[in-house]
Amino acid sequence: RRDLSEDQKEEVLTHPFAFTKFCAAKDRGQRTLSRSVILYGQGLHSGVKSGLILEPLPANSGIHFANLGSPSTIPAFIDYVGYTAYATRLGNANVGVSTVEHLMAALHSFGISNLLIKCNAEIPIMDGSSISFCEAILEAGITEQAGEWFELKPNEKIHIQGKGDEFVSIEPADVLEIDYRLCYPSPVGEQRFQFVLDSPDAFVNNISPARTFGFMKDIEKLQKIGLAAGGRLNNFILIGEDGVINTELRFANELARHKVLDFIGDVFMLGRPIVGKVTASMTGHSDNAELLGKLRE
């Protein structure tokens, strides 16, 4: 409301409350679905069969989850992310929803900013990928809404180092670029995939069909701790000593592509689309959550 000298401008820009860790980024505009849509499926880890209802919300609402039959909701936000081993779970005193990452990846890619998602305790796994959620979004249609919705663009590199060659970093870029590498013992070996999320079509064609995967040697351990109860031969890639047991791979590097899918879903837990150059190796949901925590700070 008044002219500032150059010194005063510098003081404002370096104030502790200034957004010094984020560059100016573009306004994406707000979006929701044009109508409600219902899907049915089974939770991968809980084994619980559930409907899944996606309902449009007004502008400035954000994305929220609710359990079927309950009036309580929980925002899709990093502050509510709890369990991150083998899947991402949102929870508070009233609502708990697991395995949200595949649906969140689709919403991120289509730029959906306002939506209510209802299900039982876990988002249905469908075929282990994100393609069913993309098809549901396309079937329902997208409505543009009034109001700003700015992407987040980090102004400096953030690096999370795990054990050995496990790490994830993000640095400034104008789109979301992801370079992911994994390396497991034989028969998997090394896989790498580089992806730029510059349109919904890019996600639908290159990432959304990539399915979650698991190793035969880990199944008994997972079931002993109450996970993988809903695992079926048609909803994930099962890998044995000699290779994939139950299906044909959709891509030669489908496992790496699925890790990119998971990242796109997890990173949407700041309630805004993220842009930046991401480099990751052998990471999972816990590393993604730690990176988001640093961005949150």
PDB file of C-alpha atoms in Angstrom:
ATOM      1  CA  ARG A   1       0.000   0.000   0.000  1.00  0.00           C
ATOM      2  CA  ARG A   2       3.019   2.256  -0.157  1.00  0.00           C
ATOM      3  CA  ASP A   3       6.224   2.360  -2.147  1.00  0.00           C
ATOM      4  CA  LEU A   4       9.148   0.489  -0.613  1.00  0.00           C
ATOM      5  CA  SER A   5      12.803   1.268  -0.918  1.00  0.00           C
ATOM      6  CA  GLU A   6      15.147  -1.445  -2.163  1.00  0.00           C
ATOM      7  CA  ASP A   7      16.327  -2.056   1.407  1.00  0.00           C
ATOM      8  CA  GLN A   8      12.740  -2.404   2.613  1.00  0.00           C
ATOM      9  CA  LYS A   9      11.955  -4.871  -0.187  1.00  0.00           C
ATOM     10  CA  GLU A  10      14.974  -6.960   0.806  1.00  0.00           C
ATOM     11  CA  GLU A  11      13.822  -6.917   4.442  1.00  0.00           C
ATOM     12  CA  VAL A  12      10.375  -8.203   3.455  1.00  0.00           C
ATOM     13  CA  LEU A  13      11.756 -10.957   1.223  1.00  0.00           C
ATOM     14  CA  THR A  14      14.117 -12.258   3.926  1.00  0.00           C
ATOM     15  CA  HIS A  15      11.611 -12.076   6.791  1.00  0.00           C
ATOM     16  CA  PRO A  16      11.235 -15.455   8.583  1.00  0.00           C
ATOM     17  CA  PHE A  17       7.585 -15.619   7.525  1.00  0.00           C
ATOM     18  CA  ALA A  18       8.359 -15.131   3.833  1.00  0.00           C
ATOM     19  CA  PHE A  19       8.069 -18.153   1.518  1.00  0.00           C
ATOM     20  CA  THR A  20      11.802 -18.163   0.861  1.00  0.00           C
ATOM     21  CA  LYS A  21      11.933 -21.891   0.080  1.00  0.00           C
ATOM     22  CA  PHE A  22       9.413 -21.740  -2.741  1.00  0.00           C
ATOM     23  CA  CYS A  23       9.639 -20.058  -6.141  1.00  0.00           C
ATOM     24  CA  ALA A  24       6.680 -18.253  -7.636  1.00  0.00           C
ATOM     25  CA  ALA A  25       4.644 -20.913  -9.420  1.00  0.00           C
ATOM     26  CA  LYS A  26       1.659 -20.865 -11.712  1.00  0.00           C
ATOM     27  CA  ASP A  27      -2.008 -21.018 -10.798  1.00  0.00           C
ATOM     28  CA  ARG A  28      -3.487 -24.346 -11.932  1.00  0.00           C
ATOM     29  CA  GLY A  29      -7.095 -23.384 -11.155  1.00  0.00           C
ATOM     30  CA  GLN A  30      -9.433 -25.546  -9.073  1.00  0.00           C
ATOM     31  CA  ARG A  31     -11.237 -28.645 -10.347  1.00  0.00           C
ATOM     32  CA  THR A  32     -13.660 -31.294  -9.169  1.00  0.00           C
ATOM     33  CA  LEU A  33     -15.578 -34.142 -10.781  1.00  0.00           C
ATOM     34  CA  SER A  34     -18.709 -33.289 -12.758  1.00  0.00           C
ATOM     35  CA  ARG A  35     -20.712 -35.988 -10.962  1.00  0.00           C
ATOM     36  CA  SER A  36     -20.355 -38.716  -8.372  1.00  0.00           C
ATOM     37  CA  VAL A  37     -18.970 -42.096  -9.338  1.00  0.00           C
ATOM     38  CA  ILE A  38     -18.971 -45.468  -7.549  1.00  0.00           C
ATOM     39  CA  LEU A  39     -16.457 -48.302  -7.811  1.00  0.00           C
ATOM     40  CA  TYR A  40     -16.234 -51.668  -6.039  1.00  0.00           C
ATOM     41  CA  GLY A  41     -13.253 -53.719  -5.000  1.00  0.00           C
ATOM     42  CA  GLN A  42     -11.225 -55.287  -2.214  1.00  0.00           C
ATOM     43  CA  GLY A  43      -8.514 -53.938   0.062  1.00  0.00           C
ATOM     44  CA  LEU A  44      -5.081 -55.387  -0.696  1.00  0.00           C
ATOM     45  CA  HIS A  45      -3.946 -55.525   2.925  1.00  0.00           C
ATOM     46  CA  SER A  46      -7.212 -55.686   4.894  1.00  0.00           C
ATOM     47  CA  GLY A  47      -8.971 -58.063   2.518  1.00  0.00           C
ATOM     48  CA  VAL A  48     -12.180 -56.075   3.176  1.00  0.00           C
ATOM     49  CA  LYS A  49     -14.548 -55.670   0.239  1.00  0.00           C
ATOM     50  CA  SER A  50     -15.688 -52.101  -0.167  1.00  0.00           C
ATOM     51  CA  GLY A  51     -17.478 -49.647  -2.327  1.00  0.00           C
ATOM     52  CA  LEU A  52     -15.626 -46.475  -3.254  1.00  0.00           C
ATOM     53  CA  ILE A  53     -17.604 -43.264  -3.759  1.00  0.00           C
ATOM     54  CA  LEU A  54     -16.086 -40.134  -5.295  1.00  0.00           C
ATOM     55  CA  GLU A  55     -18.238 -37.032  -4.740  1.00  0.00           C
ATOM     56  CA  PRO A  56     -17.690 -33.502  -6.095  1.00  0.00           C
ATOM     57  CA  LEU A  57     -17.000 -30.746  -3.573  1.00  0.00           C
ATOM     58  CA  PRO A  58     -17.248 -26.940  -3.900  1.00  0.00           C
ATOM     59  CA  ALA A  59     -14.232 -24.739  -4.579  1.00  0.00           C
ATOM     60  CA  ASN A  60     -11.765 -24.234  -1.728  1.00  0.00           C
ATOM     61  CA  SER A  61     -12.779 -27.529  -0.070  1.00  0.00           C
ATOM     62  CA  GLY A  62      -9.709 -29.665  -0.740  1.00  0.00           C
ATOM     63  CA  ILE A  63      -9.589 -33.457  -0.894  1.00  0.00           C
ATOM     64  CA  HIS A  64     -11.109 -35.355   2.037  1.00  0.00           C
ATOM     65  CA  PHE A  65     -11.611 -39.006   2.969  1.00  0.00           C
ATOM     66  CA  ALA A  66     -14.450 -40.523   4.989  1.00  0.00           C
ATOM     67  CA  ASN A  67     -15.426 -44.011   6.086  1.00  0.00           C
ATOM     68  CA  LEU A  68     -18.749 -45.288   4.756  1.00  0.00           C
ATOM     69  CA  GLY A  69     -21.585 -44.556   7.172  1.00  0.00           C
ATOM     70  CA  SER A  70     -19.608 -41.967   9.149  1.00  0.00           C
ATOM     71  CA  PRO A  71     -20.049 -38.174   9.044  1.00  0.00           C
ATOM     72  CA  SER A  72     -16.411 -37.573  10.011  1.00  0.00           C
ATOM     73  CA  THR A  73     -13.779 -36.721   7.397  1.00  0.00           C
ATOM     74  CA  ILE A  74     -10.006 -36.393   7.234  1.00  0.00           C
ATOM     75  CA  PRO A  75      -8.029 -34.145   4.874  1.00  0.00           C
ATOM     76  CA  ALA A  76      -5.584 -35.718   2.426  1.00  0.00           C
ATOM     77  CA  PHE A  77      -2.643 -33.943   4.064  1.00  0.00           C
ATOM     78  CA  ILE A  78       0.792 -34.912   5.327  1.00  0.00           C
ATOM     79  CA  ASP A  79      -0.099 -34.041   8.934  1.00  0.00           C
ATOM     80  CA  TYR A  80      -2.479 -37.018   8.976  1.00  0.00           C
ATOM     81  CA  VAL A  81      -0.179 -39.551   7.332  1.00  0.00           C
ATOM     82  CA  GLY A  82       0.611 -42.315   9.805  1.00  0.00           C
ATOM     83  CA  TYR A  83       1.560 -45.829   8.741  1.00  0.00           C
ATOM     84  CA  THR A  84       3.788 -45.863   5.643  1.00  0.00           C
ATOM     85  CA  ALA A  85       5.135 -49.440   5.531  1.00  0.00           C
ATOM     86  CA  TYR A  86       3.873 -51.160   2.365  1.00  0.00           C
ATOM     87  CA  ALA A  87       1.156 -48.490   1.836  1.00  0.00           C
ATOM     88  CA  THR A  88       0.196 -44.947   2.858  1.00  0.00           C
ATOM     89  CA  ARG A  89      -2.447 -44.555   5.573  1.00  0.00           C
ATOM     90  CA  LEU A  90      -4.336 -41.448   6.674  1.00  0.00           C
ATOM     91  CA  GLY A  91      -5.763 -41.437  10.176  1.00  0.00           C
ATOM     92  CA  ASN A  92      -7.096 -39.400  13.084  1.00  0.00           C
ATOM     93  CA  ALA A  93      -9.336 -40.152  16.052  1.00  0.00           C
ATOM     94  CA  ASN A  94     -12.419 -40.641  13.877  1.00  0.00           C
ATOM     95  CA  VAL A  95     -11.322 -41.766  10.405  1.00  0.00           C
ATOM     96  CA  GLY A  96      -8.753 -44.207   9.060  1.00  0.00           C
ATOM     97  CA  VAL A  97      -8.125 -45.005   5.393  1.00  0.00           C
ATOM     98  CA  SER A  98      -5.245 -47.075   4.011  1.00  0.00           C
ATOM     99  CA  THR A  99      -3.638 -47.551   0.587  1.00  0.00           C
ATOM    100  CA  VAL A 100      -4.650 -44.107  -0.654  1.00  0.00           C
ATOM    101  CA  GLU A 101      -1.637 -43.561  -2.916  1.00  0.00           C
ATOM    102  CA  HIS A 102      -2.918 -45.085  -6.184  1.00  0.00           C
ATOM    103  CA  LEU A 103      -6.088 -42.976  -6.128  1.00  0.00           C
ATOM    104  CA  MET A 104      -4.167 -39.877  -5.033  1.00  0.00           C
ATOM    105  CA  ALA A 105      -1.783 -40.340  -7.967  1.00  0.00           C
ATOM    106  CA  ALA A 106      -4.695 -40.225 -10.410  1.00  0.00           C
ATOM    107  CA  LEU A 107      -6.168 -37.126  -8.720  1.00  0.00           C
ATOM    108  CA  HIS A 108      -2.766 -35.417  -8.766  1.00  0.00           C
ATOM    109  CA  SER A 109      -2.291 -36.132 -12.453  1.00  0.00           C
ATOM    110  CA  PHE A 110      -5.730 -34.847 -13.440  1.00  0.00           C
ATOM    111  CA  GLY A 111      -5.401 -31.782 -11.198  1.00  0.00           C
ATOM    112  CA  ILE A 112      -8.431 -32.558  -9.006  1.00  0.00           C
ATOM    113  CA  SER A 113      -8.368 -30.134  -6.074  1.00  0.00           C
ATOM    114  CA  ASN A 114     -11.759 -30.680  -4.411  1.00  0.00           C
ATOM    115  CA  LEU A 115     -13.259 -34.113  -3.756  1.00  0.00           C
ATOM    116  CA  LEU A 116     -14.869 -36.275  -1.060  1.00  0.00           C
ATOM    117  CA  ILE A 117     -13.786 -39.928  -1.085  1.00  0.00           C
ATOM    118  CA  LYS A 118     -15.811 -42.504   0.867  1.00  0.00           C
ATOM    119  CA  CYS A 119     -14.803 -46.121   1.472  1.00  0.00           C
ATOM    120  CA  ASN A 120     -14.325 -48.696   4.204  1.00  0.00           C
ATOM    121  CA  ALA A 121     -10.976 -48.894   5.942  1.00  0.00           C
ATOM    122  CA  GLU A 122      -8.953 -49.257   2.737  1.00  0.00           C
ATOM    123  CA  ILE A 123      -9.140 -47.968  -0.836  1.00  0.00           C
ATOM    124  CA  PRO A 124      -9.860 -50.964  -3.108  1.00  0.00           C
ATOM    125  CA  ILE A 125      -6.740 -52.206  -4.859  1.00  0.00           C
ATOM    126  CA  MET A 126      -8.589 -52.864  -8.169  1.00  0.00           C
ATOM    127  CA  ASP A 127      -5.994 -54.525 -10.463  1.00  0.00           C
ATOM    128  CA  GLY A 128      -3.050 -53.166  -8.463  1.00  0.00           C
ATOM    129  CA  SER A 129      -2.598 -50.091 -10.639  1.00  0.00           C
ATOM    130  CA  SER A 130      -4.208 -46.657 -10.982  1.00  0.00           C
ATOM    131  CA  ILE A 131      -5.937 -47.158 -14.307  1.00  0.00           C
ATOM    132  CA  SER A 132      -9.412 -47.871 -12.883  1.00  0.00           C
ATOM    133  CA  PHE A 133      -9.309 -44.566 -11.005  1.00  0.00           C
ATOM    134  CA  CYS A 134      -8.304 -42.737 -14.172  1.00  0.00           C
ATOM    135  CA  GLU A 135     -11.189 -44.348 -16.042  1.00  0.00           C
ATOM    136  CA  ALA A 136     -13.591 -43.289 -13.269  1.00  0.00           C
ATOM    137  CA  ILE A 137     -12.387 -39.680 -13.495  1.00  0.00           C
ATOM    138  CA  LEU A 138     -12.789 -39.673 -17.265  1.00  0.00           C
ATOM    139  CA  GLU A 139     -16.241 -41.257 -16.974  1.00  0.00           C
ATOM    140  CA  ALA A 140     -17.429 -38.672 -14.450  1.00  0.00           C
ATOM    141  CA  GLY A 141     -15.921 -35.706 -16.289  1.00  0.00           C
ATOM    142  CA  ILE A 142     -14.110 -32.707 -14.799  1.00  0.00           C
ATOM    143  CA  THR A 143     -15.606 -29.345 -13.836  1.00  0.00           C
ATOM    144  CA  GLU A 144     -13.449 -26.236 -13.682  1.00  0.00           C
ATOM    145  CA  GLN A 145     -14.068 -24.142 -10.547  1.00  0.00           C
ATOM    146  CA  ALA A 146     -13.434 -20.569  -9.517  1.00  0.00           C
ATOM    147  CA  GLY A 147     -10.531 -19.818  -7.203  1.00  0.00           C
ATOM    148  CA  GLU A 148      -6.754 -20.038  -7.259  1.00  0.00           C
ATOM    149  CA  TRP A 149      -4.789 -23.230  -6.779  1.00  0.00           C
ATOM    150  CA  PHE A 150      -1.066 -22.628  -6.996  1.00  0.00           C
ATOM    151  CA  GLU A 151       1.448 -25.387  -7.513  1.00  0.00           C
ATOM    152  CA  LEU A 152       4.364 -25.711  -5.090  1.00  0.00           C
ATOM    153  CA  LYS A 153       7.834 -25.305  -6.537  1.00  0.00           C
ATOM    154  CA  PRO A 154      10.793 -25.693  -4.150  1.00  0.00           C
ATOM    155  CA  ASN A 155      13.426 -22.995  -4.461  1.00  0.00           C
ATOM    156  CA  GLU A 156      16.313 -25.164  -3.279  1.00  0.00           C
ATOM    157  CA  LYS A 157      17.345 -28.804  -3.351  1.00  0.00           C
ATOM    158  CA  ILE A 158      16.033 -31.075  -0.599  1.00  0.00           C
ATOM    159  CA  HIS A 159      17.692 -34.458  -0.116  1.00  0.00           C
ATOM    160  CA  ILE A 160      16.618 -37.444   1.994  1.00  0.00           C
ATOM    161  CA  GLN A 161      19.297 -40.099   2.466  1.00  0.00           C
ATOM    162  CA  GLY A 162      18.416 -43.613   3.543  1.00  0.00           C
ATOM    163  CA  LYS A 163      20.625 -46.650   3.994  1.00  0.00           C
ATOM    164  CA  GLY A 164      23.136 -47.452   1.254  1.00  0.00           C
ATOM    165  CA  ASP A 165      21.887 -46.337  -2.150  1.00  0.00           C
ATOM    166  CA  GLU A 166      18.397 -45.448  -0.875  1.00  0.00           C
ATOM    167  CA  PHE A 167      17.672 -41.729  -1.358  1.00  0.00           C
ATOM    168  CA  VAL A 168      15.223 -39.220  -2.788  1.00  0.00           C
ATOM    169  CA  SER A 169      15.783 -35.565  -3.665  1.00  0.00           C
ATOM    170  CA  ILE A 170      13.842 -32.745  -5.267  1.00  0.00           C
ATOM    171  CA  GLU A 171      15.252 -29.587  -6.818  1.00  0.00           C
ATOM    172  CA  PRO A 172      13.814 -26.661  -8.787  1.00  0.00           C
ATOM    173  CA  ALA A 173      12.230 -27.381 -12.178  1.00  0.00           C
ATOM    174  CA  ASP A 174       9.204 -26.115 -14.098  1.00  0.00           C
ATOM    175  CA  VAL A 175       7.388 -29.471 -14.272  1.00  0.00           C
ATOM    176  CA  LEU A 176       7.356 -32.615 -12.161  1.00  0.00           C
ATOM    177  CA  GLU A 177      10.222 -34.737 -13.492  1.00  0.00           C
ATOM    178  CA  ILE A 178      10.938 -38.086 -11.846  1.00  0.00           C
ATOM    179  CA  ASP A 179      14.000 -40.252 -12.420  1.00  0.00           C
ATOM    180  CA  TYR A 180      13.533 -43.485 -10.481  1.00  0.00           C
ATOM    181  CA  ARG A 181      15.911 -46.441 -10.116  1.00  0.00           C
ATOM    182  CA  LEU A 182      15.480 -49.730  -8.304  1.00  0.00           C
ATOM    183  CA  CYS A 183      17.787 -52.705  -8.035  1.00  0.00           C
ATOM    184  CA  TYR A 184      16.711 -56.009  -6.511  1.00  0.00           C
ATOM    185  CA  PRO A 185      18.507 -59.358  -6.557  1.00  0.00           C
ATOM    186  CA  SER A 186      17.859 -61.721  -9.454  1.00  0.00           C
ATOM    187  CA  PRO A 187      15.447 -62.292 -11.115  1.00  0.00           C
ATOM    188  CA  VAL A 188      14.478 -58.597 -11.027  1.00  0.00           C
ATOM    189  CA  GLY A 189      17.824 -56.834 -11.352  1.00  0.00           C
ATOM    190  CA  GLU A 190      17.992 -53.114 -12.108  1.00  0.00           C
ATOM    191  CA  GLN A 191      15.124 -51.069 -13.521  1.00  0.00           C
ATOM    192  CA  ARG A 192      14.964 -47.359 -14.229  1.00  0.00           C
ATOM    193  CA  PHE A 193      12.275 -45.042 -15.531  1.00  0.00           C
ATOM    194  CA  GLN A 194      12.325 -41.316 -16.258  1.00  0.00           C
ATOM    195  CA  PHE A 195       8.970 -39.574 -16.417  1.00  0.00           C
ATOM    196  CA  VAL A 196       7.657 -36.035 -16.892  1.00  0.00           C
ATOM    197  CA  LEU A 197       4.155 -35.334 -15.603  1.00  0.00           C
ATOM    198  CA  ASP A 198       3.172 -32.680 -18.132  1.00  0.00           C
ATOM    199  CA  SER A 199      -0.365 -33.886 -18.897  1.00  0.00           C
ATOM    200  CA  PRO A 200      -2.986 -36.365 -17.657  1.00  0.00           C
ATOM    201  CA  ASP A 201      -2.456 -38.375 -20.854  1.00  0.00           C
ATOM    202  CA  ALA A 202       1.213 -38.870 -19.983  1.00  0.00           C
ATOM    203  CA  PHE A 203       0.203 -40.398 -16.651  1.00  0.00           C
ATOM    204  CA  VAL A 204      -2.635 -42.493 -18.094  1.00  0.00           C
ATOM    205  CA  ASN A 205      -0.480 -44.001 -20.831  1.00  0.00           C
ATOM    206  CA  ASN A 206       2.883 -44.418 -19.117  1.00  0.00           C
ATOM    207  CA  ILE A 207       2.282 -44.759 -15.382  1.00  0.00           C
ATOM    208  CA  SER A 208      -1.316 -45.626 -14.468  1.00  0.00           C
ATOM    209  CA  PRO A 209      -1.227 -49.255 -15.785  1.00  0.00           C
ATOM    210  CA  ALA A 210       1.844 -50.150 -13.657  1.00  0.00           C
ATOM    211  CA  ARG A 211       0.812 -52.532 -10.876  1.00  0.00           C
ATOM    212  CA  THR A 212       1.995 -53.007  -7.324  1.00  0.00           C
ATOM    213  CA  PHE A 213       4.294 -55.966  -6.762  1.00  0.00           C
ATOM    214  CA  GLY A 214       5.453 -58.338  -4.079  1.00  0.00           C
ATOM    215  CA  PHE A 215       7.895 -61.196  -3.573  1.00  0.00           C
ATOM    216  CA  MET A 216       6.862 -64.757  -2.791  1.00  0.00           C
ATOM    217  CA  LYS A 217       9.450 -64.905  -0.008  1.00  0.00           C
ATOM    218  CA  ASP A 218       7.742 -61.977   1.790  1.00  0.00           C
ATOM    219  CA  ILE A 219       4.114 -63.127   1.586  1.00  0.00           C
ATOM    220  CA  GLU A 220       4.156 -65.259   4.755  1.00  0.00           C
ATOM    221  CA  LYS A 221       5.788 -62.438   6.739  1.00  0.00           C
ATOM    222  CA  LEU A 222       3.224 -59.910   5.515  1.00  0.00           C
ATOM    223  CA  GLN A 223       0.296 -62.152   6.376  1.00  0.00           C
ATOM    224  CA  LYS A 224       1.671 -62.771   9.879  1.00  0.00           C
ATOM    225  CA  ILE A 225       1.533 -59.025  10.564  1.00  0.00           C
ATOM    226  CA  GLY A 226      -1.968 -58.713   9.130  1.00  0.00           C
ATOM    227  CA  LEU A 227      -1.114 -57.479   5.637  1.00  0.00           C
ATOM    228  CA  ALA A 228      -1.710 -58.783   2.108  1.00  0.00           C
ATOM    229  CA  ALA A 229      -4.966 -60.486   3.196  1.00  0.00           C
ATOM    230  CA  GLY A 230      -6.607 -59.273  -0.021  1.00  0.00           C
ATOM    231  CA  GLY A 231      -3.777 -60.228  -2.333  1.00  0.00           C
ATOM    232  CA  ARG A 232      -5.033 -62.185  -5.337  1.00  0.00           C
ATOM    233  CA  LEU A 233      -3.332 -63.422  -8.466  1.00  0.00           C
ATOM    234  CA  ASN A 234      -5.106 -60.706 -10.470  1.00  0.00           C
ATOM    235  CA  ASN A 235      -4.362 -57.649  -8.332  1.00  0.00           C
ATOM    236  CA  PHE A 236      -0.575 -57.528  -7.994  1.00  0.00           C
ATOM    237  CA  ILE A 237       2.612 -58.813  -9.565  1.00  0.00           C
ATOM    238  CA  LEU A 238       3.945 -61.837  -7.687  1.00  0.00           C
ATOM    239  CA  ILE A 239       7.664 -62.523  -8.102  1.00  0.00           C
ATOM    240  CA  GLY A 240       9.266 -65.868  -7.285  1.00  0.00           C
ATOM    241  CA  GLU A 241      12.798 -67.194  -7.494  1.00  0.00           C
ATOM    242  CA  ASP A 242      12.643 -67.553 -11.267  1.00  0.00           C
ATOM    243  CA  GLY A 243      10.644 -64.435 -12.146  1.00  0.00           C
ATOM    244  CA  VAL A 244       7.034 -63.266 -12.335  1.00  0.00           C
ATOM    245  CA  ILE A 245       4.657 -66.097 -11.446  1.00  0.00           C
ATOM    246  CA  ASN A 246       1.116 -64.920 -12.097  1.00  0.00           C
ATOM    247  CA  THR A 247       0.998 -62.496 -15.033  1.00  0.00           C
ATOM    248  CA  GLU A 248       2.725 -60.931 -18.001  1.00  0.00           C
ATOM    249  CA  LEU A 249       4.399 -57.577 -17.363  1.00  0.00           C
ATOM    250  CA  ARG A 250       2.766 -54.588 -19.024  1.00  0.00           C
ATOM    251  CA  PHE A 251       6.155 -52.860 -19.296  1.00  0.00           C
ATOM    252  CA  ALA A 252       9.660 -54.284 -19.069  1.00  0.00           C
ATOM    253  CA  ASN A 253      10.284 -51.825 -16.214  1.00  0.00           C
ATOM    254  CA  GLU A 254       6.787 -52.004 -14.682  1.00  0.00           C
ATOM    255  CA  LEU A 255       8.142 -52.184 -11.137  1.00  0.00           C
ATOM    256  CA  ALA A 256      10.049 -48.907 -11.482  1.00  0.00           C
ATOM    257  CA  ARG A 257       7.022 -47.280 -13.105  1.00  0.00           C
ATOM    258  CA  HIS A 258       4.864 -48.340 -10.171  1.00  0.00           C
ATOM    259  CA  LYS A 259       7.302 -46.700  -7.770  1.00  0.00           C
ATOM    260  CA  VAL A 260       6.859 -43.492  -9.794  1.00  0.00           C
ATOM    261  CA  LEU A 261       3.082 -43.934  -9.465  1.00  0.00           C
ATOM    262  CA  ASP A 262       3.403 -44.257  -5.689  1.00  0.00           C
ATOM    263  CA  PHE A 263       5.543 -41.123  -5.507  1.00  0.00           C
ATOM    264  CA  ILE A 264       3.059 -39.058  -7.523  1.00  0.00           C
ATOM    265  CA  GLY A 265       0.316 -40.137  -5.124  1.00  0.00           C
ATOM    266  CA  ASP A 266       2.274 -39.622  -1.912  1.00  0.00           C
ATOM    267  CA  VAL A 267       3.625 -36.206  -2.914  1.00  0.00           C
ATOM    268  CA  PHE A 268       0.061 -34.934  -3.411  1.00  0.00           C
ATOM    269  CA  MET A 269      -0.357 -34.990   0.382  1.00  0.00           C
ATOM    270  CA  LEU A 270       0.503 -31.306   0.574  1.00  0.00           C
ATOM    271  CA  GLY A 271      -2.819 -30.507  -1.060  1.00  0.00           C
ATOM    272  CA  ARG A 272      -1.161 -28.890  -4.058  1.00  0.00           C
ATOM    273  CA  PRO A 273       0.482 -30.128  -7.237  1.00  0.00           C
ATOM    274  CA  ILE A 274       4.268 -30.273  -6.866  1.00  0.00           C
ATOM    275  CA  VAL A 275       6.756 -29.294  -9.554  1.00  0.00           C
ATOM    276  CA  GLY A 276      10.451 -30.085  -9.362  1.00  0.00           C
ATOM    277  CA  LYS A 277      13.101 -32.514 -10.550  1.00  0.00           C
ATOM    278  CA  VAL A 278      12.981 -35.674  -8.441  1.00  0.00           C
ATOM    279  CA  THR A 279      15.766 -38.235  -8.337  1.00  0.00           C
ATOM    280  CA  ALA A 280      15.086 -41.386  -6.336  1.00  0.00           C
ATOM    281  CA  SER A 281      16.669 -44.767  -5.732  1.00  0.00           C
ATOM    282  CA  MET A 282      15.178 -47.746  -3.849  1.00  0.00           C
ATOM    283  CA  THR A 283      12.716 -45.571  -1.960  1.00  0.00           C
ATOM    284  CA  GLY A 284       9.175 -46.197  -0.735  1.00  0.00           C
ATOM    285  CA  HIS A 285       6.295 -44.546   1.075  1.00  0.00           C
ATOM    286  CA  SER A 286       8.291 -43.747   4.221  1.00  0.00           C
ATOM    287  CA  ASP A 287      10.941 -41.860   2.230  1.00  0.00           C
ATOM    288  CA  ASN A 288       8.227 -39.986   0.325  1.00  0.00           C
ATOM    289  CA  ALA A 289       6.597 -38.972   3.603  1.00  0.00           C
ATOM    290  CA  GLU A 290       9.932 -37.793   5.012  1.00  0.00           C
ATOM    291  CA  LEU A 291      10.506 -35.665   1.909  1.00  0.00           C
ATOM    292  CA  LEU A 292       7.036 -34.167   2.278  1.00  0.00           C
ATOM    293  CA  GLY A 293       7.779 -33.429   5.912  1.00  0.00           C
ATOM    294  CA  LYS A 294      10.795 -31.375   4.847  1.00  0.00           C
ATOM    295  CA  LEU A 295       8.662 -29.530   2.290  1.00  0.00           C
ATOM    296  CA  ARG A 296       6.010 -29.042   4.982  1.00  0.00           C
ATOM    297  CA  GLU A 297       8.587 -27.438   7.284  1.00  0.00           C
TER     298      GLU A 297
END
